[in-house]
Amino acid sequence: MNDTKILMGHGSGGMMTHELIEGLFLRYFDNLWLRQQSDSVLLKLSGRNLAFTTDSFVVDPVFFPGGNIGKLAVAGTVNDLSVSGAVPRYLSVGFVLEEGLLLEHLEIIVKSMAQEAAKAGIFIVTGDTKVVEKGKCDKIFINTSGVGEVKEEYFAISSGEKIQPGDKIIINGGIAEHGMAIMAARNDLNISTEILSDCASLNGLIKEILKVSGNVRFMRDPTRGGLATVLSELVQKKPFGIRIDEKKLTVEDAVRGICEMLGFDPLYVANEGKVVIVVPASDAASVVEAMKKHPLGRKTAVIGEVTAEHPGKAWLETSVGGKRMIEMLSGQQLPRIC
Amino acid sequence: MNDTKILMGHGSGGMMTHELIEGLFLRYFDNLWLRQQSDSVLLKLSGRNLAFTTDSFVVDPVFFPGGNIGKLAVAGTVNDLSVSGAVPRYLSVGFVLEEGLLLEHLEIIVKSMAQEAAKAGIFIVTGDTKVVEKGKCDKIFINTSGVGEVKEEYFAISSGEKIQPGDKIIINGGIAEHGMAIMAARNDLNISTEILSDCASLNGLIKEILKVSGNVRFMRDPTRGGLATVLSELVQKKPFGIRIDEKKLTVEDAVRGICEMLGFDPLYVANEGKVVIVVPASDAASVVEAMKKHPLGRKTAVIGEVTAEHPGKAWLETSVGGKRMIEMLSGQQLPRIC
């Protein structure tokens, strides 16, 4: 790390975040669990398997079309547990509140958290509240940490170590909706759109997937850094490549429009209700069918496949027949979208 | 709650915090675990007992005599698990960093966290980093959540439900050191003292206590709101009272001096390396002896006892023979001491 100060890019989820993790956090905290570097860490406690995860939310604005920081904080941690193959059970919540925050705003946020927790079937069991002086934080920051139950057989899902050439890449709908809903909601842009954040708890959908396939090779929710970051992380130092078929990838018209207007590549824009799944080709049809039956999976599609060629690379086959490499995000694209 | 806005007092750990918890968080999140309202919640996961806790740290200044926000974040969560009778095992860490934070400062903090984790014998296994624009947080906020193993027989320790008249109240040394170290470190006060924060992980000391007594009735770390808040919470709606003998209570001279100068009552000032223990009179001598052998327990003393008289009240018998009721902190005494 050549920088001497923290920059916005260190929070991007892209290259600079990786440098910070590897150059600082892993260097000092190093242990075999942290080295898993997955959405949830898989542990043993009293001889049983346990999934454990944490996420802090600093989204700006706090209220946005399709959700608010509270709903996002619950769904985000539920999803981090779920994509590791865990059944989310309990959440903690840590609030940092800015002096002067309206209690009615806090109540809306707390109510959303309770509703999302009920929907996901999990419980908020422990909490903490700190208040800082006006101007020392931005309205409200929320940390949620979560624990869940996980079967030994799912330990490989987070690492993707069982992925094979020929496996199919599936996603449960259009991309870039959360990030663009947030951008459009920022007051200074004066944009009027109908884009809703896709923010949702995915544990119900993932349960259906695991019911129909015992061979799920990988799952991850493409949040900060978007689909591109998940794919480029996944192929890193791996003996396979990933080819994505641009035609199969859904980007809703309104989302594409605002991406073009603001100069964002939807591949790099955050989602909060999407999951990328890798399954053997033989299981793809039944997984897609099961997902399409779920309210959060109606637009599920196979968007690409794992290849033996170009190991370590992910690329897009464009609709005009070209090839575009998918690299990790360098620097900061969209600050504070979660 | 009659207020319409969040005030500093809502983060005090005293009456206003209780009102916020009961009027808002418990109302919406209500479940049997949250109602435990203890330092760590005790859960079942895959049929085994689990202790789970969360704490956000926003201390100002970030560096202070005796520690920094990183050491505090590790020790604080280790202690919340330990006082519930749990063996702390794994921690998560969520950083919210302000753009422009010096990387060398972050490195000192991370290094302290690693050192304190090693000292406490626990592992930091999962994490998250967010960055907000300059001016949108105050240098660094840290959330640590933790999980630990806990025996069924210790489930009653957090609630104090087994406390009996005649039981002895023990503490492992002088009070108010952390809060006064923080106050003295604030630049605007220009105070020069030798007070060090007592910030330390107490799991080693607590292990020794549980070794010599199978009858520990209650443990809690008197952090925000100080010893007074622990005692007044403990007697609330209970069929017993608590009498504290002022002569037995240690307040180091430097701490007393600065408390008097600034007008603070040491009973209400935060500690970060102290534990209040209630044991049957028959076990008190052996517990004190074991504690005195531990580096963090050299100044252990029996400071009072549980009484049948004045149920629901806690009071101080002053050195001149008077009686002073110990009430819960109303409003904010010391903002951002943890």
XYZ file of C-alpha atoms in Angstrom:
676
model
C 0.000 0.000 0.000
C 1.552 3.222 -1.161
C -1.175 5.514 0.098
C -0.726 7.237 3.425
C -4.403 8.019 3.950
C -7.716 6.219 3.705
C -9.443 7.058 0.432
C -13.035 6.438 -0.623
C -11.749 3.660 -2.882
C -10.701 1.612 0.167
C -14.406 1.053 0.773
C -15.295 0.152 -2.815
C -15.144 -3.610 -2.457
C -12.693 -3.584 -5.390
C -8.927 -3.603 -5.728
C -8.163 -1.027 -3.032
C -10.344 -2.859 -0.494
C -8.450 -6.047 -1.300
C -5.135 -4.269 -0.801
C -6.273 -2.985 2.587
C -7.450 -6.437 3.649
C -4.317 -8.189 2.525
C -1.802 -5.491 3.406
C -3.188 -4.680 6.831
C -6.031 -6.773 8.267
C -4.800 -10.195 7.166
C -1.238 -9.270 8.090
C -2.133 -8.575 11.725
C -5.206 -10.718 12.330
C -4.039 -13.679 10.271
C -5.735 -16.982 11.049
C -7.181 -19.822 9.019
C -10.748 -18.586 9.405
C -10.096 -15.028 8.251
C -8.203 -16.442 5.282
C -11.477 -17.997 4.054
C -12.366 -14.429 3.000
C -15.935 -15.447 2.264
C -19.225 -13.680 2.963
C -19.600 -15.674 6.185
C -16.878 -17.491 8.045
C -17.523 -21.157 8.812
C -16.481 -22.179 12.304
C -16.735 -24.904 14.897
C -18.241 -24.011 18.249
C -18.842 -26.648 20.898
C -18.256 -29.204 18.154
C -20.984 -27.857 15.880
C -20.771 -25.905 12.639
C -21.507 -22.216 12.838
C -21.621 -19.506 10.162
C -20.756 -15.997 11.382
C -20.708 -12.705 9.483
C -20.674 -8.940 9.986
C -21.560 -5.925 7.854
C -21.730 -2.197 8.565
C -24.190 -0.073 6.602
C -23.572 3.606 5.833
C -25.836 4.012 2.798
C -26.591 7.571 1.668
C -29.465 8.437 1.465
C -30.877 6.506 4.402
C -34.288 6.198 2.650
C -34.419 5.140 -1.003
C -36.992 3.657 -3.403
C -37.427 0.013 -2.469
C -36.043 0.213 1.047
C -34.035 2.006 3.692
C -30.859 1.430 5.682
C -32.721 -0.796 8.162
C -34.191 -3.200 5.622
C -30.818 -3.289 3.874
C -28.945 -4.048 7.115
C -31.146 -7.057 7.837
C -31.316 -8.403 4.279
C -27.580 -7.863 3.697
C -26.517 -9.992 6.648
C -29.204 -12.617 6.008
C -27.801 -12.872 2.470
C -24.171 -13.120 3.575
C -25.143 -16.117 5.708
C -27.408 -17.658 3.064
C -24.923 -17.615 0.187
C -22.545 -19.620 2.389
C -25.158 -22.364 2.522
C -26.110 -21.425 6.087
C -29.583 -21.092 7.557
C -29.603 -17.597 9.139
C -30.878 -17.726 12.709
C -29.930 -14.757 14.859
C -28.842 -11.165 14.225
C -27.205 -8.525 16.380
C -27.656 -4.846 15.637
C -25.338 -1.981 16.537
C -26.609 1.549 15.946
C -24.450 4.647 15.736
C -26.895 7.560 15.805
C -26.225 11.226 15.097
C -27.484 13.653 17.703
C -30.567 15.343 16.256
C -31.750 12.350 14.201
C -35.544 12.477 14.137
C -37.063 9.756 16.294
C -39.773 9.239 13.697
C -37.080 8.423 11.138
C -35.428 5.998 13.534
C -38.819 4.398 14.124
C -39.411 3.851 10.390
C -35.965 2.232 10.140
C -36.496 0.023 13.189
C -39.928 -1.017 11.911
C -38.446 -1.989 8.534
C -35.803 -4.059 10.295
C -38.476 -5.871 12.284
C -40.545 -6.518 9.139
C -37.577 -7.775 7.135
C -36.464 -9.990 10.027
C -39.962 -11.486 10.265
C -40.054 -12.046 6.513
C -36.680 -13.796 6.619
C -37.652 -15.819 9.687
C -34.739 -14.634 11.818
C -34.517 -12.899 15.187
C -32.727 -9.740 16.291
C -31.474 -10.945 19.661
C -28.892 -8.468 20.932
C -28.023 -4.855 20.282
C -26.071 -1.745 21.149
C -26.702 1.971 20.678
C -24.174 4.782 20.572
C -24.897 8.438 19.960
C -22.319 10.887 18.567
C -22.498 14.668 18.381
C -24.198 16.372 15.439
C -21.787 16.382 12.501
C -19.785 13.387 13.771
C -21.658 10.767 11.734
C -24.208 10.915 8.911
C -27.662 10.395 10.496
C -27.337 6.682 11.214
C -24.897 3.827 10.675
C -26.000 0.264 11.388
C -23.898 -2.833 11.941
C -25.599 -6.191 11.748
C -23.776 -9.388 12.573
C -25.361 -12.768 12.193
C -25.011 -16.410 13.086
C -26.496 -19.383 11.328
C -26.470 -23.134 11.120
C -24.557 -24.759 8.309
C -23.984 -28.330 7.160
C -20.467 -29.620 6.646
C -21.284 -30.446 2.999
C -21.847 -26.743 2.267
C -18.418 -25.624 3.492
C -17.121 -25.707 -0.115
C -19.849 -23.401 -1.479
C -18.147 -20.150 -0.416
C -14.751 -21.024 -1.808
C -15.949 -22.360 -5.153
C -13.284 -25.066 -4.956
C -15.585 -27.653 -6.527
C -16.283 -25.625 -9.677
C -15.653 -27.549 -12.925
C -15.493 -26.517 -16.595
C -18.941 -26.950 -18.094
C -20.746 -25.704 -14.953
C -23.474 -23.126 -15.550
C -23.667 -19.603 -14.115
C -27.157 -18.552 -13.004
C -28.541 -15.284 -11.632
C -32.041 -14.529 -10.347
C -32.809 -11.435 -12.427
C -31.645 -8.048 -13.710
C -28.513 -6.364 -12.412
C -27.528 -2.899 -11.134
C -30.916 -2.011 -9.659
C -29.833 -1.244 -6.108
C -26.904 0.981 -7.063
C -28.918 2.958 -9.593
C -31.881 3.365 -7.218
C -29.464 4.877 -4.687
C -27.847 7.162 -7.250
C -31.225 8.361 -8.487
C -32.336 9.034 -4.916
C -29.464 11.383 -4.195
C -30.919 14.838 -4.007
C -28.201 16.564 -5.921
C -28.914 14.610 -9.101
C -32.566 15.584 -9.571
C -33.323 12.413 -11.479
C -36.804 10.998 -11.616
C -37.012 7.260 -12.361
C -39.084 4.276 -11.366
C -36.099 2.133 -10.405
C -36.547 0.310 -7.118
C -33.686 -1.184 -5.165
C -33.798 -4.988 -5.400
C -32.945 -5.118 -1.655
C -34.387 -8.399 -0.317
C -33.562 -11.351 1.919
C -32.600 -14.288 -0.289
C -32.679 -17.116 2.242
C -36.097 -18.360 1.048
C -34.973 -18.521 -2.574
C -31.684 -20.192 -1.663
C -33.513 -22.798 0.404
C -35.468 -23.765 -2.736
C -32.243 -24.041 -4.728
C -30.584 -26.304 -2.164
C -33.722 -28.467 -2.127
C -33.503 -29.308 -5.836
C -29.719 -29.554 -6.180
C -27.244 -31.253 -3.905
C -24.475 -30.050 -6.212
C -24.424 -26.283 -5.835
C -20.773 -25.423 -6.472
C -20.780 -21.735 -5.529
C -23.086 -18.914 -4.428
C -22.415 -15.244 -3.809
C -24.459 -12.057 -3.698
C -23.006 -9.451 -6.092
C -23.166 -6.386 -3.822
C -20.378 -3.762 -3.750
C -18.453 -3.982 -7.020
C -21.352 -5.777 -8.726
C -21.402 -8.935 -10.815
C -18.015 -8.109 -12.362
C -16.288 -8.180 -8.974
C -17.816 -11.542 -7.989
C -16.730 -13.104 -11.287
C -13.238 -11.659 -11.323
C -12.672 -12.707 -7.682
C -13.985 -16.168 -8.480
C -11.558 -16.893 -11.342
C -8.497 -15.459 -9.566
C -5.741 -18.095 -9.450
C -8.238 -20.760 -10.540
C -7.750 -23.425 -13.250
C -10.876 -22.318 -15.114
C -12.337 -19.296 -16.893
C -15.854 -17.848 -16.968
C -17.685 -16.802 -20.120
C -20.770 -14.594 -19.700
C -23.217 -14.210 -22.572
C -24.231 -10.544 -22.708
C -27.536 -11.387 -24.434
C -28.629 -13.473 -21.439
C -27.904 -10.740 -18.916
C -30.920 -8.635 -17.936
C -30.465 -4.915 -17.408
C -33.868 -3.266 -17.177
C -34.378 -0.340 -19.572
C -34.672 2.278 -16.832
C -31.494 0.964 -15.205
C -29.611 0.888 -18.505
C -30.791 4.422 -19.237
C -29.518 5.887 -15.991
C -26.275 3.903 -16.228
C -25.636 5.375 -19.671
C -26.576 8.866 -18.569
C -24.239 8.772 -15.562
C -21.513 6.731 -17.211
C -21.719 3.590 -15.083
C -21.136 0.052 -16.287
C -24.027 -2.048 -14.898
C -21.658 -4.989 -14.452
C -19.932 -3.058 -11.645
C -23.040 -1.646 -9.984
C -24.225 -3.088 -6.655
C -27.179 -5.443 -6.255
C -28.806 -6.246 -2.918
C -31.270 -8.955 -3.901
C -29.326 -11.011 -6.396
C -27.389 -14.228 -6.093
C -24.910 -15.738 -8.535
C -25.054 -19.535 -8.514
C -22.763 -22.084 -10.140
C -24.175 -25.596 -10.685
C -23.248 -28.567 -12.870
C -24.894 -28.368 -16.332
C -26.982 -31.419 -15.455
C -28.661 -29.554 -12.560
C -29.122 -26.190 -14.301
C -32.615 -26.749 -15.704
C -34.130 -27.949 -12.459
C -32.465 -25.167 -10.459
C -33.725 -22.510 -12.895
C -37.217 -24.001 -12.782
C -37.300 -23.979 -8.974
C -35.970 -20.412 -8.853
C -38.537 -19.116 -11.339
C -41.319 -20.334 -9.070
C -40.053 -18.126 -6.233
C -41.163 -14.447 -6.126
C -37.514 -13.321 -6.040
C -36.510 -15.567 -8.948
C -39.069 -14.901 -11.693
C -36.431 -13.551 -14.083
C -33.803 -16.203 -13.356
C -31.501 -16.996 -16.280
C -28.422 -19.011 -17.135
C -26.002 -16.241 -18.070
C -22.825 -18.120 -18.832
C -20.589 -21.044 -18.154
C -17.323 -22.157 -16.652
C -14.669 -22.869 -19.279
C -11.434 -24.805 -19.467
C -10.031 -22.133 -21.787
C -8.548 -18.873 -20.469
C -8.056 -20.049 -16.883
C -8.042 -17.162 -14.405
C -10.056 -14.928 -16.735
C -13.700 -13.860 -16.833
C -15.096 -12.254 -19.953
C -18.262 -11.070 -21.620
C -19.238 -12.309 -25.073
C -20.922 -9.209 -26.371
C -24.107 -9.266 -28.432
C -22.132 -8.280 -31.523
C -19.780 -11.247 -31.072
C -16.895 -9.454 -29.374
C -15.055 -10.352 -26.182
C -14.669 -7.975 -23.232
C -12.474 -8.907 -20.289
C -14.034 -8.490 -16.836
C -11.501 -7.011 -14.429
C -11.742 -6.147 -10.778
C -12.948 -2.647 -9.991
C -10.025 -0.313 -9.385
C -10.769 2.711 -7.241
C -14.211 3.798 -6.180
C -17.181 3.713 -8.491
C -20.170 4.389 -6.239
C -19.492 5.503 -2.686
C -21.831 4.536 0.151
C -24.346 2.387 -1.683
C -24.611 0.006 1.282
C -40.680 8.917 24.838
C -41.541 12.593 24.616
C -38.472 13.648 22.686
C -38.699 14.029 18.950
C -34.969 13.872 18.303
C -32.047 11.707 19.331
C -30.069 13.393 22.104
C -26.620 12.571 23.447
C -28.314 11.141 26.549
C -29.821 8.331 24.476
C -26.303 6.910 24.253
C -25.479 7.290 27.947
C -26.316 3.777 29.055
C -28.614 5.350 31.665
C -32.308 6.165 31.838
C -32.681 7.620 28.334
C -30.981 4.592 26.776
C -33.391 2.357 28.672
C -36.336 4.391 27.414
C -35.111 4.059 23.833
C -34.628 0.308 24.218
C -37.996 -0.267 25.808
C -39.999 2.301 23.863
C -38.614 1.481 20.452
C -36.268 -1.498 20.031
C -38.066 -3.958 22.293
C -41.428 -2.809 20.962
C -40.566 -3.731 17.370
C -37.947 -6.472 17.737
C -39.559 -8.124 20.744
C -38.543 -11.754 21.336
C -37.563 -13.809 24.341
C -33.850 -13.510 23.654
C -33.788 -9.726 23.328
C -35.788 -9.518 26.543
C -32.826 -11.079 28.392
C -31.245 -7.594 28.034
C -27.915 -8.906 29.239
C -24.387 -8.184 28.055
C -24.497 -11.271 25.854
C -27.579 -13.117 24.725
C -27.643 -16.846 25.435
C -28.985 -18.915 22.554
C -29.338 -22.411 21.227
C -27.820 -23.158 17.836
C -27.827 -26.675 16.412
C -28.774 -27.831 19.900
C -25.753 -26.257 21.594
C -25.484 -23.208 23.828
C -24.087 -20.077 22.264
C -23.368 -16.625 23.708
C -23.621 -13.749 21.211
C -22.981 -10.040 21.701
C -22.334 -6.811 19.796
C -20.833 -3.430 20.641
C -20.010 -0.356 18.580
C -17.123 1.866 19.668
C -17.026 5.596 18.949
C -14.622 6.701 21.681
C -13.179 10.204 21.410
C -10.199 10.550 21.360
C -9.258 7.416 19.446
C -5.918 7.180 21.295
C -5.836 7.590 25.073
C -3.501 6.686 27.974
C -3.779 2.941 28.504
C -5.221 2.047 25.117
C -6.964 3.038 21.936
C -10.272 2.341 20.210
C -8.958 -0.954 18.817
C -7.845 -2.432 22.135
C -11.119 -1.228 23.675
C -13.208 -2.818 20.890
C -11.620 -6.224 21.450
C -11.589 -6.114 25.264
C -15.134 -4.711 25.445
C -16.678 -7.568 23.507
C -14.508 -10.194 25.198
C -15.792 -8.825 28.511
C -19.452 -8.804 27.452
C -19.125 -12.502 26.657
C -17.086 -13.311 29.759
C -19.415 -11.721 32.314
C -22.197 -13.939 30.967
C -20.147 -16.970 31.977
C -19.165 -17.636 28.360
C -15.744 -18.539 27.014
C -15.143 -15.979 24.233
C -14.037 -17.699 21.029
C -14.511 -15.642 17.864
C -14.884 -11.947 17.046
C -16.090 -10.075 13.990
C -14.926 -6.546 13.275
C -16.725 -3.871 11.260
C -14.794 -0.690 10.521
C -16.345 2.602 9.447
C -13.414 4.765 8.361
C -13.359 8.466 7.591
C -11.767 9.442 4.307
C -8.389 10.974 5.121
C -7.693 8.815 8.193
C -3.946 8.251 8.342
C -3.041 4.688 7.443
C -0.379 4.718 10.140
C -3.073 5.440 12.716
C -5.230 2.638 11.367
C -2.219 0.341 11.553
C -1.592 1.161 15.234
C -5.269 0.424 15.960
C -5.282 -2.842 14.011
C -2.057 -3.918 15.708
C -3.563 -3.235 19.146
C -6.607 -5.306 18.210
C -4.387 -8.196 17.166
C -2.355 -7.954 20.386
C -5.429 -7.792 22.619
C -7.039 -10.699 20.750
C -3.894 -12.778 21.226
C -3.755 -11.874 24.915
C -7.407 -12.892 25.357
C -6.928 -16.064 23.323
C -9.662 -15.273 20.803
C -9.673 -14.933 17.018
C -10.898 -12.163 14.728
C -12.463 -14.317 12.035
C -14.586 -12.082 9.812
C -14.761 -8.394 9.009
C -16.122 -5.562 6.943
C -14.801 -2.119 5.984
C -16.760 0.927 4.923
C -15.364 4.356 4.104
C -17.385 7.568 4.378
C -16.507 11.029 3.107
C -14.418 13.384 5.231
C -16.671 14.962 7.861
C -19.242 12.129 7.766
C -17.809 10.194 10.709
C -15.177 10.923 13.354
C -11.935 9.218 12.218
C -12.964 5.631 12.955
C -15.869 3.716 14.448
C -15.465 0.004 15.199
C -18.119 -2.620 15.787
C -17.061 -5.897 17.308
C -19.480 -8.773 17.699
C -18.531 -11.976 19.405
C -19.578 -15.553 19.942
C -18.610 -17.846 22.766
C -19.300 -21.170 24.394
C -21.378 -21.226 27.531
C -22.556 -23.906 29.934
C -26.243 -24.240 30.773
C -25.442 -23.748 34.476
C -24.184 -20.219 33.767
C -27.395 -19.038 32.077
C -28.554 -17.521 35.395
C -25.403 -15.394 35.866
C -26.516 -12.551 33.597
C -29.960 -12.178 35.092
C -28.902 -12.336 38.729
C -32.010 -14.377 39.479
C -30.175 -16.542 42.007
C -29.011 -13.631 44.155
C -29.868 -14.017 47.888
C -29.701 -11.651 50.864
C -26.333 -12.104 52.540
C -24.449 -12.501 49.234
C -21.268 -10.459 48.921
C -20.493 -7.836 46.233
C -16.915 -7.955 44.936
C -15.003 -5.762 42.474
C -11.474 -6.218 41.126
C -10.078 -2.767 41.903
C -10.550 0.993 41.758
C -13.351 2.605 39.795
C -13.719 5.441 37.240
C -10.286 5.053 35.672
C -11.344 4.607 32.057
C -13.766 7.518 31.974
C -11.335 9.892 33.650
C -8.433 8.815 31.396
C -10.627 9.670 28.390
C -11.703 13.012 29.839
C -8.116 13.947 30.657
C -7.028 12.996 27.133
C -9.447 15.379 25.460
C -7.392 18.164 24.027
C -9.673 20.967 25.037
C -9.230 20.293 28.739
C -5.446 20.671 28.942
C -5.210 18.387 31.920
C -2.051 16.503 32.723
C -2.492 13.365 34.827
C -1.051 9.915 35.151
C -4.406 8.146 34.969
C -4.407 5.151 32.645
C -7.579 3.592 31.313
C -8.168 0.217 32.967
C -9.168 -1.191 29.541
C -8.390 -4.935 29.618
C -9.838 -8.304 28.648
C -11.231 -9.933 31.772
C -11.787 -13.479 30.506
C -8.619 -14.782 32.192
C -9.603 -13.340 35.568
C -13.179 -14.595 35.241
C -11.943 -18.080 34.402
C -10.086 -18.129 37.735
C -13.231 -17.013 39.569
C -15.371 -19.741 38.003
C -12.689 -22.282 38.918
C -12.914 -21.590 42.647
C -16.665 -21.006 42.924
C -19.505 -22.945 41.384
C -21.919 -20.465 42.958
C -21.286 -17.185 41.169
C -24.688 -15.487 41.285
C -24.038 -12.515 39.018
C -21.295 -10.812 37.011
C -21.296 -7.597 35.016
C -18.712 -5.116 33.754
C -19.555 -1.584 34.924
C -18.918 0.313 31.667
C -21.187 3.179 30.498
C -23.008 4.567 33.525
C -20.425 3.063 35.891
C -20.863 0.983 39.033
C -23.986 2.941 40.014
C -25.824 1.892 36.853
C -24.981 -1.800 37.284
C -26.202 -1.757 40.883
C -29.393 0.201 40.237
C -30.259 -2.036 37.256
C -29.582 -5.100 39.363
C -31.983 -4.220 42.187
C -34.803 -3.051 39.888
C -37.987 -4.976 40.674
C -35.982 -7.423 42.796
C -36.855 -8.700 46.296
C -33.519 -7.558 47.728
C -31.465 -4.420 48.281
C -27.740 -3.723 47.907
C -25.636 -1.903 50.469
C -22.215 -0.636 49.367
C -19.641 0.361 51.958
C -17.965 3.534 50.725
C -14.803 2.822 52.784
C -14.224 -0.410 50.838
C -14.529 1.237 47.443
C -11.211 2.215 45.838
C -10.992 5.466 43.921
C -7.351 6.232 43.206
C -6.203 9.702 44.325
C -5.546 10.985 40.802
C -8.981 9.759 39.685
C -10.702 11.294 42.682
C -8.883 14.572 42.062
C -9.963 14.886 38.471
C -13.513 13.789 39.311
C -13.745 16.540 41.896
C -12.209 19.103 39.582
C -14.638 18.312 36.757
C -17.643 17.590 38.949
C -18.086 13.895 38.201
C -19.265 11.261 40.634
C -16.865 8.298 40.269
C -19.761 5.895 40.899
C -21.199 6.884 37.498
C -17.944 6.971 35.539
C -17.167 4.172 33.061
C -14.722 1.352 33.697
C -13.383 -0.953 30.988
C -11.418 -3.491 33.013
C -13.619 -4.058 36.029
C -16.140 -6.726 36.904
C -18.760 -6.692 39.654
C -19.318 -10.174 41.094
C -21.969 -11.435 43.477
C -21.224 -14.660 45.360
C -22.589 -16.346 48.493
C -20.812 -15.158 51.672
C -19.339 -18.634 52.103
C -17.457 -18.360 48.787
C -16.336 -14.743 49.118
C -12.963 -15.349 50.770
C -11.804 -17.973 48.269
C -13.003 -15.888 45.301
C -11.177 -12.790 46.593
C -8.041 -14.838 47.187
C -8.111 -16.278 43.649
C -8.752 -12.855 42.141
C -5.903 -11.199 44.044
C -3.481 -13.682 42.498
C -4.416 -12.528 38.998
C -2.647 -9.438 37.538
C -6.036 -7.781 36.903
C -7.323 -8.529 40.395
C -4.576 -7.346 42.774
C -6.846 -4.721 44.364
C -9.935 -6.917 44.626
C -12.236 -6.088 47.536
C -15.596 -7.025 48.982
C -17.434 -3.706 48.703
C -20.865 -4.538 49.996
C -23.630 -7.035 50.390
C -27.104 -8.018 49.331
C -29.737 -7.174 51.930
C -33.272 -8.268 52.717
C -34.063 -4.698 53.772
C -34.964 -1.982 51.246
C -35.804 -4.324 48.362
C -35.389 -2.661 44.975
C -32.909 -0.113 46.354
C -29.136 0.229 46.183
C -27.345 2.616 48.490
C -23.955 3.728 49.680
C -23.104 3.772 53.395
C -20.820 6.777 53.481
C -17.650 6.914 55.519
C -19.289 9.371 57.926
C -22.154 6.945 58.563
C -24.732 8.439 56.197
C -26.807 6.737 53.519
C -26.859 7.808 49.867
C -29.306 6.245 47.433
C -27.803 5.019 44.146
C -30.118 5.926 41.264
C -29.858 5.277 37.574
C -28.039 7.924 35.544
C -30.494 10.352 33.998
C -29.261 12.159 30.902
C -25.730 12.060 29.632
C -22.759 12.313 31.924
C -19.793 11.548 29.698
C -20.366 11.322 25.966
C -18.358 8.937 23.789
C -16.216 7.222 26.395
C -16.501 3.897 24.552
